[in-house]
Tab-separated table of C-alpha atoms in Angstrom:
chain	number	residue	atom	x	y	z
A	25	MET	CA	0.000	0.000	0.000
A	26	ALA	CA	2.805	2.425	0.903
A	27	SER	CA	4.614	1.414	-2.275
A	28	GLU	CA	1.545	2.291	-4.361
A	29	ALA	CA	1.299	5.714	-2.685
A	30	ALA	CA	5.002	6.337	-3.351
A	31	ASP	CA	4.571	5.273	-6.985
A	32	ARG	CA	1.582	7.601	-7.332
A	33	THR	CA	3.596	10.490	-5.856
A	34	ILE	CA	6.483	9.840	-8.241
A	35	ASP	CA	4.077	9.627	-11.193
A	36	GLU	CA	2.509	12.978	-10.233
A	37	LEU	CA	5.948	14.576	-9.940
A	38	LEU	CA	7.019	13.184	-13.307
A	39	GLU	CA	3.782	14.415	-14.885
A	40	ARG	CA	4.470	17.870	-13.454
A	41	TYR	CA	8.028	17.690	-14.768
A	42	LEU	CA	6.809	16.826	-18.268
A	43	GLY	CA	4.466	19.831	-18.188
A	44	LEU	CA	7.382	22.042	-17.161
A	45	LEU	CA	9.524	20.508	-19.894
A	46	ASP	CA	6.851	21.412	-22.451
A	47	GLN	CA	6.752	24.992	-21.125
A	48	HIS	CA	10.553	25.100	-21.254
A	49	ALA	CA	10.626	23.974	-24.890
A	50	THR	CA	7.951	26.534	-25.824
A	51	LEU	CA	9.815	29.349	-24.062
A	52	ARG	CA	13.133	28.357	-25.673
A	53	ALA	CA	11.485	28.455	-29.104
A	54	SER	CA	9.951	31.840	-28.271
A	55	LEU	CA	13.327	33.168	-27.115
A	56	ALA	CA	15.028	31.938	-30.293
A	57	ALA	CA	12.340	33.565	-32.452
A	58	THR	CA	12.587	36.833	-30.508
A	59	GLN	CA	16.371	36.906	-30.827
A	60	GLN	CA	16.095	36.160	-34.534
A	61	ASP	CA	13.597	39.012	-34.956
A	62	THR	CA	15.922	41.335	-33.021
A	63	LEU	CA	18.922	40.521	-35.195
A	64	HIS	CA	16.843	40.706	-38.379
A	65	SER	CA	15.514	44.161	-37.456
A	66	LEU	CA	19.020	45.332	-36.538
A	67	ALA	CA	20.364	44.084	-39.877
A	68	ARG	CA	17.534	45.905	-41.689
A	69	ALA	CA	18.323	49.100	-39.775
A	70	ASN	CA	21.994	48.827	-40.743
A	71	PHE	CA	21.079	48.109	-44.373
A	72	PHE	CA	18.913	51.215	-44.676
A	73	ALA	CA	21.157	53.431	-42.533
A	74	PRO	CA	22.559	56.620	-44.041
A	75	ARG	CA	25.923	56.267	-45.715
A	76	GLY	CA	28.704	55.644	-43.216
A	77	ALA	CA	26.343	55.120	-40.285
A	78	ARG	CA	26.165	51.819	-38.491
A	79	TYR	CA	24.109	50.789	-35.471
A	80	GLY	CA	26.099	48.719	-33.042
A	81	PRO	CA	28.212	48.724	-29.901
A	82	ASP	CA	30.545	51.417	-31.276
A	83	GLN	CA	27.857	54.031	-30.625
A	84	TYR	CA	26.960	52.865	-27.116
A	85	ASP	CA	27.184	55.486	-24.420
A	86	ALA	CA	30.064	54.629	-22.090
A	87	ARG	CA	27.994	55.805	-19.113
A	88	MET	CA	25.199	53.334	-19.777
A	89	GLN	CA	23.427	51.787	-16.812
A	90	ALA	CA	20.844	49.066	-16.486
A	91	SER	CA	17.297	50.244	-17.039
A	92	ARG	CA	15.848	47.008	-15.678
A	93	ARG	CA	16.702	44.819	-12.704
A	94	VAL	CA	16.114	41.149	-12.015
A	95	VAL	CA	14.280	40.420	-8.778
A	96	ILE	CA	14.636	36.896	-7.405
A	97	THR	CA	11.895	35.969	-4.955
A	98	VAL	CA	12.158	32.951	-2.658
A	99	GLU	CA	9.011	32.439	-0.610
A	100	ASP	CA	10.350	29.557	1.466
A	101	LYS	CA	13.297	27.191	1.296
A	102	SER	CA	11.229	24.308	-0.065
A	103	ALA	CA	9.878	26.302	-3.038
A	104	PRO	CA	11.828	27.222	-6.167
A	105	PRO	CA	12.739	30.887	-6.713
A	106	THR	CA	10.770	33.063	-9.123
A	107	PHE	CA	12.416	35.613	-11.395
A	108	THR	CA	10.877	38.933	-12.427
A	109	VAL	CA	12.243	41.965	-14.246
A	110	THR	CA	11.381	45.430	-12.968
A	111	GLU	CA	11.925	48.912	-14.370
A	112	GLU	CA	14.830	50.732	-12.778
A	113	ASP	CA	13.771	53.908	-10.955
A	114	ASP	CA	16.198	56.729	-10.238
A	115	ALA	CA	15.037	56.685	-6.603
A	116	VAL	CA	15.841	52.996	-6.327
A	117	VAL	CA	19.264	53.561	-7.869
A	118	GLY	CA	19.993	56.332	-5.360
A	119	SER	CA	18.839	54.320	-2.350
A	120	THR	CA	20.796	51.274	-3.502
A	121	ARG	CA	23.941	53.352	-3.831
A	122	LYS	CA	23.424	54.869	-0.376
A	123	GLU	CA	23.028	51.442	1.228
A	124	GLY	CA	26.002	49.906	-0.543
A	125	GLY	CA	28.152	53.060	-0.661
A	126	GLY	CA	29.401	52.815	2.907
A	127	GLY	CA	29.615	56.563	3.518
A	128	GLY	CA	31.419	57.866	0.424
A	129	GLY	CA	29.685	61.260	0.043
A	130	GLY	CA	31.569	62.190	-3.133
A	131	GLU	CA	30.487	58.986	-4.833
A	132	GLU	CA	26.824	59.634	-3.994
A	133	GLY	CA	26.910	63.091	-5.564
A	134	ALA	CA	28.623	61.790	-8.690
A	135	GLY	CA	26.120	58.923	-8.879
A	136	LYS	CA	23.158	61.331	-8.682
A	137	ASP	CA	24.649	63.516	-11.423
A	138	ALA	CA	25.215	60.492	-13.625
A	139	ALA	CA	21.663	59.272	-13.007
A	140	ALA	CA	20.252	62.713	-13.816
A	141	ALA	CA	22.347	63.027	-16.971
A	142	ARG	CA	21.445	59.533	-18.115
A	143	ASN	CA	19.145	59.254	-21.090
A	144	ASP	CA	16.188	57.063	-20.179
A	145	ASP	CA	15.720	55.679	-23.679
A	146	PRO	CA	18.917	54.058	-25.016
A	147	ILE	CA	17.711	54.378	-28.605
A	148	ARG	CA	18.463	58.113	-28.370
A	149	TRP	CA	22.174	57.303	-28.350
A	150	PHE	CA	21.798	56.713	-32.077
A	151	GLY	CA	20.195	60.079	-32.815
A	152	VAL	CA	16.771	61.651	-32.738
A	153	LEU	CA	15.372	60.255	-35.986
A	154	VAL	CA	16.262	56.574	-35.882
A	155	PRO	CA	14.811	54.137	-38.403
A	156	GLN	CA	11.719	52.124	-37.491
A	157	ALA	CA	13.709	48.894	-37.894
A	158	LEU	CA	15.965	49.970	-35.020
A	159	ARG	CA	12.916	50.670	-32.852
A	160	ASP	CA	11.582	47.221	-33.784
A	161	ALA	CA	14.904	45.658	-32.733
A	162	GLN	CA	14.660	47.458	-29.391
A	163	ASN	CA	11.072	46.273	-28.868
A	164	HIS	CA	11.980	42.650	-29.651
A	165	ALA	CA	14.970	42.767	-27.296
A	166	ARG	CA	12.867	44.407	-24.591
A	167	ARG	CA	10.221	41.675	-24.932
A	168	ALA	CA	12.898	38.985	-24.574
A	169	VAL	CA	14.355	40.590	-21.453
A	170	GLN	CA	11.078	41.488	-19.747
A	171	ASP	CA	8.889	38.540	-20.643
A	172	VAL	CA	10.587	35.453	-22.028
A	173	ILE	CA	13.872	35.222	-20.104
A	174	PRO	CA	12.402	35.606	-16.572
A	175	ARG	CA	9.732	32.999	-17.315
A	176	LEU	CA	12.370	30.668	-18.742
A	177	ALA	CA	14.585	31.092	-15.668
A	178	SER	CA	11.613	30.450	-13.356
A	179	VAL	CA	10.653	27.289	-15.257
A	180	GLN	CA	14.255	26.032	-15.157
A	181	ALA	CA	14.427	26.614	-11.396
A	182	GLU	CA	11.124	24.799	-10.903
A	183	MET	CA	12.327	21.889	-13.062
A	184	ALA	CA	15.447	21.549	-10.915
A	185	HIS	CA	13.235	21.626	-7.808
A	186	VAL	CA	10.962	18.874	-9.185
A	187	GLU	CA	14.013	16.750	-10.116
A	188	ILE	CA	15.169	16.933	-6.498
A	189	GLU	CA	11.685	15.997	-5.269
A	190	VAL	CA	11.612	12.976	-7.612
A	191	ARG	CA	14.996	11.781	-6.326
A	192	ARG	CA	13.843	12.164	-2.727
A	193	ALA	CA	10.595	10.298	-3.425
A	194	ARG	CA	12.517	7.461	-5.076
A	195	LYS	CA	14.862	7.244	-2.086
A	196	ARG	CA	11.910	7.143	0.305
A	197	ARG	CA	10.298	4.391	-1.768
A	198	ALA	CA	13.552	2.413	-1.806
A	199	LYS	CA	13.890	2.785	1.979
A	200	ALA	CA	10.303	1.710	2.575
A	201	SER	CA	10.702	-1.433	0.492
A	202	GLY	CA	14.415	-1.805	1.266
A	203	GLY	CA	14.360	-5.144	3.127
A	204	GLY	CA	12.184	-6.985	0.623
A	205	GLY	CA	14.066	-5.579	-2.344
A	206	GLN	CA	17.431	-6.767	-1.007
A	207	LYS	CA	16.111	-10.295	-0.426
A	208	GLN	CA	14.782	-10.422	-3.973
A	209	ASP	CA	18.143	-9.250	-5.311
A	210	VAL	CA	19.969	-11.948	-3.346
A	211	VAL	CA	17.544	-14.602	-4.588
A	212	GLY	CA	17.863	-13.304	-8.150
A	213	SER	CA	21.675	-13.321	-8.076
A	214	THR	CA	21.674	-16.848	-6.595
A	215	ALA	CA	19.341	-18.014	-9.345
A	216	GLN	CA	21.619	-16.454	-11.969
A	217	THR	CA	24.665	-18.177	-10.447
A	218	VAL	CA	22.890	-21.545	-10.418
A	219	SER	CA	21.712	-21.183	-14.021
A	220	ALA	CA	25.182	-20.067	-15.137
A	221	SER	CA	26.873	-23.092	-13.548
A	222	SER	CA	24.370	-25.540	-15.115
């Protein structure tokens, strides 16, 4: 009876794992398509760019800062973490620097000036009138970062958690039926020895 309950638990965990695996495959395909769309739009923007202009890392602002942050939430130790992406606020940046700064007043002032001087929209680094293809590339990349990647990371963490639960359930099942299983193994190996010597 206990063995049947353990088998049922393992089957439920494996069913959950297969559902997560399906989600993982769907999200990976979505991420690949989004990255392909991003690169295609960027290539189109470079193709139709004015003579001598090119959109790429050469025109990045050296003072760039993250406009989004990853927040990892762990509700309890037995649950997998969840990943979310949030918009970066200037107030959050300032408070984070104050907490981690350790009393460097000059650094705080320089950090506030840099945050105030920072352009909120990175596409403006490439000029005021950028091609629509470049805006499309930004939108595809933004969708990947805000939507697909956090969900993919959360599903991967949950899959790892379910794998651990399956291993634990199998160990519990083996412990519960440990004595009987060892006797059967001994009998089986004896029968194999006898049949081999015949």
